[in-house]
């Protein structure tokens, strides 16, 4: 009986050692780089894109929203005519709800450096840029980002 117990303990210990072996890791993972976090953020995100008009030139907004508990976002702003560099922002999206014209409106708030940008959830596939009072633009121009993926 004692030999069987020792055999089981030895078998469990060796199985644990084999399971923890480093064969499946890449060199980057062995060095401490977390590639799973980057891959997951890219694969498990909703991507919205649209052209937002501006005073001098329009810009293409590409917004990636993580579909997990991190509520992370990545926003790229590429200007159409200017030679301005592409702007990239990352952070955590904040969800806010407010009554506007008697209706509950859900808005995503994104901190972009010193500024904050707001996008109203129109439906499952459209986000619309709004002001800090959650009001849409008075102009008839499109401020929509549409779901790409």
Coordinates of N, CA, C and O in Angstrom, one line a residue:
X1 N 0.8 -1.2 0.0 CA 0.0 0.0 0.0 C 0.9 1.3 0.0 O 0.5 2.2 -0.7
X2 N 2.0 1.2 0.8 CA 2.9 2.3 0.9 C 3.6 2.6 -0.4 O 3.8 3.7 -0.9
X3 N 3.9 1.5 -1.1 CA 4.6 1.6 -2.4 C 3.6 2.2 -3.4 O 4.0 3.0 -4.3
X4 N 2.3 1.9 -3.4 CA 1.3 2.4 -4.3 C 1.2 3.9 -4.1 O 1.1 4.7 -5.0
X5 N 1.1 4.3 -2.8 CA 1.0 5.7 -2.5 C 2.2 6.5 -3.0 O 2.1 7.6 -3.5
X6 N 3.4 6.0 -2.8 CA 4.6 6.6 -3.2 C 4.6 6.7 -4.7 O 5.1 7.7 -5.3
X7 N 4.2 5.7 -5.4 CA 4.1 5.7 -6.9 C 3.2 6.8 -7.4 O 3.5 7.5 -8.3
X8 N 2.0 6.9 -6.7 CA 1.0 7.9 -7.1 C 1.6 9.3 -6.9 O 1.5 10.2 -7.8
X9 N 2.2 9.6 -5.8 CA 2.8 10.9 -5.5 C 4.0 11.2 -6.5 O 4.0 12.3 -7.1
X10 N 4.8 10.2 -6.8 CA 5.9 10.4 -7.8 C 5.3 10.6 -9.2 O 5.8 11.5 -9.9
X11 N 4.3 9.9 -9.6 CA 3.6 10.1 -10.9 C 3.0 11.5 -11.0 O 3.2 12.2 -12.0
X12 N 2.3 11.9 -9.9 CA 1.7 13.3 -9.9 C 2.8 14.4 -10.0 O 2.6 15.3 -10.8
X13 N 3.9 14.2 -9.3 CA 4.9 15.2 -9.3 C 5.6 15.3 -10.7 O 5.8 16.3 -11.2
X14 N 5.8 14.1 -11.3 CA 6.5 14.1 -12.6 C 5.5 14.7 -13.7 O 5.9 15.4 -14.6
X15 N 4.2 14.4 -13.5 CA 3.2 15.0 -14.5 C 3.2 16.5 -14.4 O 3.0 17.2 -15.4
X16 N 3.3 17.0 -13.1 CA 3.2 18.4 -12.9 C 4.5 19.1 -13.5 O 4.4 20.2 -14.1
X17 N 5.6 18.4 -13.4 CA 6.9 19.0 -14.0 C 6.8 19.0 -15.5 O 7.2 19.9 -16.2
X18 N 6.2 17.9 -16.1 CA 6.1 17.9 -17.6 C 5.1 19.0 -18.0 O 5.4 19.6 -19.1
X19 N 4.1 19.2 -17.3 CA 3.1 20.2 -17.7 C 3.7 21.6 -17.7 O 3.3 22.5 -18.4
X20 N 4.6 21.8 -16.8 CA 5.2 23.2 -16.6 C 6.4 23.4 -17.5 O 7.1 24.4 -17.4
X21 N 6.7 22.4 -18.3 CA 7.9 22.5 -19.2 C 7.8 23.7 -20.2 O 6.7 24.0 -20.6
X22 N 8.9 24.2 -20.6 CA 9.0 25.5 -21.4 C 9.0 25.2 -22.9 O 9.2 26.1 -23.7
X23 N 8.7 24.0 -23.4 CA 8.8 23.7 -24.8 C 7.8 24.6 -25.7 O 8.2 24.9 -26.8
X24 N 6.7 24.9 -25.2 CA 5.7 25.6 -26.1 C 5.9 27.1 -26.1 O 5.2 27.8 -26.9
X25 N 6.8 27.7 -25.4 CA 7.0 29.1 -25.4 C 8.0 29.6 -26.4 O 8.9 28.9 -26.8
X26 N 7.7 30.7 -27.0 CA 8.6 31.3 -27.9 C 9.7 32.1 -27.2 O 9.6 32.2 -26.0
X27 N 10.7 32.5 -27.9 CA 11.8 33.2 -27.2 C 11.3 34.5 -26.6 O 11.7 34.9 -25.5
X28 N 10.3 35.2 -27.2 CA 9.7 36.4 -26.7 C 9.0 36.1 -25.4 O 9.1 36.9 -24.4
X29 N 8.3 35.0 -25.3 CA 7.6 34.7 -24.1 C 8.5 34.3 -23.0 O 8.3 34.6 -21.9
X30 N 9.6 33.6 -23.4 CA 10.6 33.2 -22.4 C 11.2 34.4 -21.8 O 11.6 34.4 -20.6
X31 N 11.3 35.5 -22.6 CA 12.0 36.7 -22.1 C 11.0 37.6 -21.3 O 11.4 38.6 -20.8
X32 N 9.8 37.1 -21.2 CA 8.8 37.9 -20.4 C 7.8 38.7 -21.1 O 7.0 39.4 -20.6
X33 N 7.9 38.7 -22.5 CA 6.9 39.5 -23.3 C 5.6 38.7 -23.3 O 5.6 37.5 -23.6
X34 N 4.5 39.4 -23.1 CA 3.2 38.7 -23.1 C 2.6 38.9 -24.5 O 1.8 39.9 -24.7
X35 N 2.8 38.0 -25.4 CA 2.3 38.0 -26.7 C 0.8 37.7 -26.7 O 0.1 38.1 -27.6
X36 N 0.3 37.0 -25.7 CA -1.1 36.6 -25.7 C -2.0 37.9 -25.5 O -3.1 38.0 -26.1
X37 N -1.5 38.8 -24.7 CA -2.3 40.0 -24.5 C -2.5 40.8 -25.8 O -3.5 41.3 -26.1
X38 N -1.4 40.9 -26.6 CA -1.5 41.6 -27.9 C -2.3 40.9 -28.9 O -3.2 41.5 -29.5
X39 N -2.2 39.6 -29.0 CA -3.0 38.8 -29.9 C -4.4 38.9 -29.6 O -5.3 39.0 -30.4
X40 N -4.8 38.7 -28.3 CA -6.1 38.8 -27.9 C -6.8 40.1 -28.1 O -7.9 40.2 -28.6
X41 N -6.1 41.2 -27.9 CA -6.6 42.5 -28.1 C -6.9 42.7 -29.6 O -7.9 43.3 -29.9
X42 N -6.1 42.2 -30.5 CA -6.3 42.4 -31.9 C -7.5 41.5 -32.4 O -8.3 41.9 -33.2
X43 N -7.5 40.2 -31.9 CA -8.5 39.3 -32.4 C -9.9 39.5 -31.8 O -10.9 39.3 -32.4
X44 N -9.9 39.9 -30.5 CA -11.2 40.0 -29.8 C -11.6 41.4 -29.7 O -12.0 41.9 -28.6
X45 N -11.6 42.2 -30.8 CA -12.0 43.6 -30.7 C -12.9 43.9 -31.8 O -12.9 43.3 -32.9
X46 N -13.8 44.9 -31.5 CA -14.7 45.4 -32.5 C -14.0 46.6 -33.2 O -13.4 47.4 -32.5
X47 N -14.0 46.7 -34.5 CA -13.3 47.7 -35.2 C -14.3 48.6 -35.9 O -15.1 48.1 -36.7
X48 N -14.3 49.9 -35.6 CA -15.2 50.9 -36.2 C -14.3 51.8 -37.0 O -13.2 52.2 -36.6
X49 N -14.8 52.2 -38.2 CA -14.1 53.2 -39.0 C -15.0 54.1 -39.7 O -16.1 53.8 -40.0
X50 N -14.5 55.3 -39.9 CA -15.3 56.3 -40.6 C -14.5 57.6 -40.8 O -13.5 57.9 -40.2
X51 N -15.0 58.4 -41.8 CA -14.4 59.7 -42.1 C -15.2 60.8 -41.3 O -16.4 60.9 -41.4
X52 N -14.4 61.5 -40.5 CA -15.0 62.6 -39.7 C -14.6 63.9 -40.3 O -13.4 64.1 -40.5
X53 N -15.6 64.8 -40.6 CA -15.2 66.1 -41.2 C -14.5 67.0 -40.2 O -14.7 66.8 -39.0
X54 N -13.7 67.9 -40.7 CA -13.0 68.8 -39.9 C -13.0 70.2 -40.5 O -13.5 70.4 -41.6
X55 N -12.6 71.2 -39.8 CA -12.6 72.6 -40.3 C -11.7 72.7 -41.5 O -12.1 73.3 -42.5
X56 N -10.5 72.2 -41.5 CA -9.5 72.3 -42.6 C -9.5 71.1 -43.5 O -9.4 71.1 -44.7
X57 N -9.6 69.9 -42.8 CA -9.5 68.7 -43.6 C -10.2 67.6 -42.8 O -10.3 67.7 -41.5
X58 N -10.7 66.6 -43.5 CA -11.3 65.5 -42.8 C -10.3 64.5 -42.3 O -9.1 64.7 -42.6
X59 N -10.7 63.5 -41.5 CA -9.8 62.5 -41.1 C -10.5 61.2 -41.0 O -11.7 61.1 -40.8
X60 N -9.7 60.1 -41.1 CA -10.2 58.8 -41.0 C -9.9 58.3 -39.5 O -8.8 58.3 -39.1
X61 N -11.0 57.9 -38.8 CA -10.9 57.4 -37.5 C -11.0 55.9 -37.6 O -12.0 55.4 -38.1
X62 N -10.1 55.2 -36.9 CA -10.2 53.8 -36.8 C -10.1 53.5 -35.3 O -9.1 53.7 -34.6
X63 N -11.3 53.0 -34.8 CA -11.4 52.7 -33.4 C -11.6 51.3 -33.1 O -12.4 50.6 -33.7
X64 N -10.7 50.7 -32.2 CA -10.8 49.3 -31.9 C -11.2 49.3 -30.4 O -10.6 49.9 -29.5
X65 N -12.3 48.5 -30.1 CA -12.8 48.4 -28.8 C -12.6 46.9 -28.3 O -13.1 46.0 -29.0
X66 N -11.9 46.7 -27.2 CA -11.7 45.4 -26.7 C -13.0 44.8 -26.2 O -13.8 45.5 -25.6
X67 N -13.3 43.5 -26.6 CA -14.5 42.9 -26.2 C -14.2 42.0 -24.9 O -14.5 40.8 -24.9
X68 N -13.6 42.6 -23.9 CA -13.4 41.9 -22.7 C -13.5 42.8 -21.5 O -14.0 43.9 -21.7
X69 N -13.1 42.3 -20.4 CA -13.3 43.1 -19.2 C -12.4 44.3 -19.0 O -12.6 45.1 -18.1
X70 N -11.4 44.4 -19.9 CA -10.5 45.6 -19.8 C -11.1 46.9 -20.2 O -10.6 47.9 -19.9
X71 N -12.1 46.8 -21.1 CA -12.7 48.0 -21.7 C -11.7 48.9 -22.4 O -11.8 50.1 -22.4
X72 N -10.7 48.3 -22.9 CA -9.6 49.0 -23.6 C -10.0 49.5 -25.0 O -11.0 49.0 -25.6
X73 N -9.3 50.5 -25.4 CA -9.5 51.0 -26.8 C -8.2 51.4 -27.4 O -7.2 51.7 -26.7
X74 N -8.3 51.5 -28.7 CA -7.1 52.0 -29.5 C -7.8 52.8 -30.6 O -8.7 52.4 -31.3
X75 N -7.3 54.1 -30.8 CA -7.9 55.0 -31.8 C -6.7 55.5 -32.6 O -5.8 56.0 -32.1
X76 N -6.9 55.4 -33.9 CA -6.0 56.0 -34.9 C -6.7 57.1 -35.7 O -7.7 56.8 -36.2
X77 N -6.1 58.2 -35.7 CA -6.6 59.4 -36.5 C -5.6 59.7 -37.6 O -4.5 60.0 -37.4
X78 N -6.1 59.5 -38.9 CA -5.2 59.8 -40.0 C -5.9 60.9 -40.8 O -7.0 60.8 -41.3
X79 N -5.2 62.1 -40.9 CA -5.7 63.2 -41.6 C -5.6 63.0 -43.1 O -4.6 62.5 -43.6
X80 N -6.6 63.5 -43.9 CA -6.7 63.2 -45.3 C -5.8 64.1 -46.1 O -5.1 63.7 -47.1
X81 N -5.7 65.4 -45.9 CA -4.9 66.3 -46.7 C -3.7 66.8 -46.1 O -2.7 67.0 -46.8
X82 N -3.7 67.0 -44.8 CA -2.5 67.6 -44.2 C -1.3 66.5 -44.2 O -1.6 65.3 -44.3
X83 N -0.2 67.0 -44.0 CA 1.0 66.2 -43.8 C 1.2 65.8 -42.4 O 2.3 65.4 -42.0
X84 N 0.2 66.1 -41.6 CA 0.3 65.8 -40.1 C 0.5 64.3 -39.9 O -0.1 63.5 -40.6
X85 N 1.3 64.0 -38.9 CA 1.5 62.6 -38.6 C 0.2 61.9 -38.1 O -0.7 62.6 -37.5
X86 N 0.1 60.6 -38.2 CA -1.0 59.9 -37.7 C -1.0 59.9 -36.2 O 0.1 59.8 -35.6
X87 N -2.1 60.1 -35.6 CA -2.2 60.1 -34.2 C -2.7 58.8 -33.7 O -3.7 58.3 -34.2
X88 N -2.1 58.3 -32.6 CA -2.5 57.0 -32.0 C -2.8 57.2 -30.5 O -1.9 57.8 -29.9
X89 N -3.9 56.7 -30.1 CA -4.3 56.8 -28.7 C -4.7 55.4 -28.2 O -5.3 54.7 -28.9
X90 N -4.4 55.2 -26.9 CA -4.8 53.9 -26.2 C -5.3 54.3 -24.9 O -4.9 55.3 -24.3
X91 N -6.2 53.5 -24.3 CA -6.7 53.8 -23.0 C -7.9 52.9 -22.7 O -8.0 51.8 -23.2
X92 N -8.7 53.4 -21.7 CA -9.8 52.7 -21.3 C -11.1 53.5 -21.6 O -11.1 54.6 -21.3
X93 N -12.0 52.8 -22.2 CA -13.3 53.5 -22.6 C -14.1 53.6 -21.3 O -14.2 52.7 -20.4
X94 N -14.8 54.7 -21.2 CA -15.8 55.0 -20.1 C -17.2 55.0 -20.7 O -17.4 55.7 -21.7
X95 N -18.1 54.3 -20.1 CA -19.5 54.3 -20.6 C -20.3 55.2 -19.7 O -20.3 55.1 -18.5
X96 N -21.1 56.1 -20.4 CA -21.9 57.0 -19.7 C -23.3 57.0 -20.3 O -23.5 56.7 -21.5
X97 N -24.3 57.2 -19.4 CA -25.7 57.2 -19.9 C -26.3 58.5 -19.4 O -26.1 58.9 -18.3
X98 N -27.1 59.2 -20.3 CA -27.7 60.4 -19.9 C -29.0 60.6 -20.7 O -29.1 60.1 -21.8
X99 N -30.0 61.3 -20.2 CA -31.2 61.6 -20.9 C -31.0 62.8 -21.8 O -30.6 63.8 -21.3
X100 N -31.2 62.6 -23.1 CA -31.1 63.7 -24.1 C -32.4 63.7 -24.9 O -32.8 62.7 -25.5
X101 N -33.1 64.8 -24.8 CA -34.4 65.0 -25.5 C -35.4 63.9 -25.0 O -36.2 63.3 -25.8
X102 N -35.4 63.5 -23.8 CA -36.3 62.6 -23.2 C -35.9 61.1 -23.5 O -36.7 60.2 -23.0
X103 N -34.8 60.8 -24.1 CA -34.4 59.5 -24.4 C -33.1 59.2 -23.7 O -32.2 60.1 -23.6
X104 N -32.9 57.9 -23.2 CA -31.6 57.5 -22.6 C -30.6 57.3 -23.7 O -30.9 56.7 -24.7
X105 N -29.5 58.0 -23.6 CA -28.4 57.9 -24.6 C -27.2 57.3 -23.9 O -26.8 57.7 -22.9
X106 N -26.6 56.3 -24.6 CA -25.4 55.7 -24.1 C -24.2 56.2 -24.9 O -24.3 56.3 -26.2
X107 N -23.2 56.7 -24.2 CA -22.0 57.3 -24.9 C -20.8 56.7 -24.4 O -20.6 56.4 -23.2
X108 N -19.8 56.5 -25.3 CA -18.5 56.0 -24.9 C -17.6 57.3 -24.9 O -17.6 58.1 -25.8
X109 N -16.9 57.4 -23.7 CA -15.9 58.5 -23.6 C -14.5 58.0 -23.7 O -14.2 57.0 -23.1
X110 N -13.7 58.7 -24.5 CA -12.3 58.3 -24.7 C -11.4 59.5 -24.4 O -11.5 60.6 -24.9
X111 N -10.5 59.3 -23.5 CA -9.5 60.3 -23.1 C -8.4 60.2 -24.1 O -7.7 59.2 -24.3
X112 N -8.2 61.4 -24.9 CA -7.2 61.5 -25.9 C -6.2 62.6 -25.5 O -6.3 63.7 -25.9
X113 N -5.3 62.2 -24.6 CA -4.4 63.2 -24.1 C -5.1 64.2 -23.2 O -5.8 63.8 -22.2
X114 N -5.1 65.5 -23.5 CA -5.7 66.5 -22.8 C -7.2 66.6 -23.2 O -8.0 67.3 -22.5
X115 N -7.6 66.1 -24.3 CA -9.0 66.1 -24.8 C -9.7 64.9 -24.5 O -9.2 63.8 -24.2
X116 N -11.1 65.0 -24.6 CA -11.9 63.8 -24.5 C -12.9 63.8 -25.7 O -13.4 64.9 -26.1
X117 N -13.0 62.7 -26.3 CA -13.9 62.5 -27.4 C -15.1 61.6 -27.0 O -14.9 60.6 -26.3
X118 N -16.2 61.9 -27.5 CA -17.5 61.2 -27.2 C -18.1 60.6 -28.4 O -18.2 61.2 -29.4
X119 N -18.5 59.3 -28.3 CA -19.2 58.6 -29.4 C -20.5 58.0 -28.8 O -20.5 57.3 -27.9
X120 N -21.6 58.4 -29.4 CA -22.9 57.9 -29.0 C -23.2 56.6 -29.7 O -22.8 56.4 -30.9
X121 N -23.7 55.6 -28.9 CA -24.1 54.3 -29.5 C -25.4 54.5 -30.2 O -26.4 54.6 -29.6
X122 N -25.4 54.5 -31.5 CA -26.6 54.6 -32.3 C -27.3 53.3 -32.4 O -28.5 53.2 -32.2
X123 N -26.6 52.2 -32.8 CA -27.1 50.9 -32.8 C -25.9 49.9 -32.7 O -24.8 50.4 -32.4
X124 N -26.1 48.6 -33.0 CA -25.0 47.6 -32.8 C -23.8 47.9 -33.7 O -22.7 47.4 -33.5
X125 N -24.0 48.6 -34.8 CA -23.0 48.7 -35.8 C -22.6 50.2 -36.1 O -21.7 50.4 -37.0
X126 N -23.1 51.2 -35.4 CA -22.8 52.6 -35.7 C -22.5 53.3 -34.3 O -23.3 53.2 -33.4
X127 N -21.4 54.1 -34.3 CA -21.1 55.0 -33.3 C -21.1 56.4 -33.9 O -20.5 56.5 -35.0
X128 N -21.6 57.4 -33.2 CA -21.7 58.8 -33.8 C -21.0 59.7 -32.9 O -21.3 59.7 -31.7
X129 N -20.1 60.5 -33.4 CA -19.4 61.5 -32.6 C -20.4 62.6 -32.1 O -21.2 63.1 -32.9
X130 N -20.3 62.9 -30.8 CA -21.2 63.9 -30.2 C -20.4 64.8 -29.4 O -19.2 64.6 -29.1
X131 N -21.0 65.9 -28.9 CA -20.2 66.9 -28.0 C -20.3 66.4 -26.6 O -20.9 65.3 -26.3
X132 N -19.8 67.2 -25.7 CA -19.7 66.8 -24.3 C -21.1 66.8 -23.6 O -21.2 66.3 -22.5
X133 N -22.1 67.3 -24.2 CA -23.5 67.3 -23.7 C -24.2 66.1 -24.3 O -25.4 66.0 -24.2
X134 N -23.5 65.3 -25.1 CA -24.1 64.1 -25.8 C -25.0 64.5 -26.9 O -25.9 63.8 -27.3
X135 N -24.8 65.7 -27.5 CA -25.7 66.2 -28.6 C -25.0 66.0 -29.9 O -23.8 66.2 -30.0
X136 N -25.8 65.6 -30.9 CA -25.2 65.5 -32.2 C -25.0 66.8 -32.9 O -25.5 67.8 -32.5
X137 N -24.1 66.8 -33.9 CA -23.8 68.1 -34.7 C -25.0 68.6 -35.4 O -25.9 67.8 -35.9
X138 N -25.1 69.9 -35.4 CA -26.3 70.5 -36.1 C -26.2 70.4 -37.6 O -27.2 70.4 -38.3
X139 N -25.0 70.2 -38.2 CA -24.8 70.1 -39.6 C -25.3 68.7 -40.1 O -25.5 67.8 -39.3
X140 N -25.5 68.6 -41.3 CA -26.0 67.3 -41.9 C -24.8 66.4 -42.3 O -25.0 65.4 -43.0
X141 N -23.6 66.8 -41.9 CA -22.4 65.9 -42.2 C -22.4 64.7 -41.4 O -23.0 64.6 -40.3
X142 N -21.8 63.6 -41.9 CA -21.8 62.4 -41.2 C -20.6 62.3 -40.2 O -19.4 62.5 -40.6
X143 N -20.9 62.0 -39.0 CA -19.9 61.9 -38.0 C -19.9 60.4 -37.4 O -19.7 60.2 -36.3
X144 N -20.3 59.5 -38.3 CA -20.5 58.1 -37.9 C -19.2 57.3 -38.2 O -18.5 57.4 -39.1
X145 N -19.0 56.3 -37.2 CA -18.0 55.3 -37.4 C -18.9 54.0 -37.5 O -19.7 53.7 -36.7
X146 N -18.6 53.2 -38.5 CA -19.3 52.0 -38.8 C -18.5 50.8 -38.5 O -17.3 50.7 -38.7
X147 N -19.2 49.7 -38.0 CA -18.5 48.5 -37.6 C -17.9 47.8 -38.8 O -18.6 47.6 -39.8
X148 N -16.6 47.5 -38.8 CA -15.9 46.9 -39.9 C -15.8 45.4 -39.6 O -15.8 44.6 -40.5
X149 N -15.6 45.0 -38.3 CA -15.3 43.6 -38.0 C -15.9 43.3 -36.7 O -16.0 44.1 -35.7

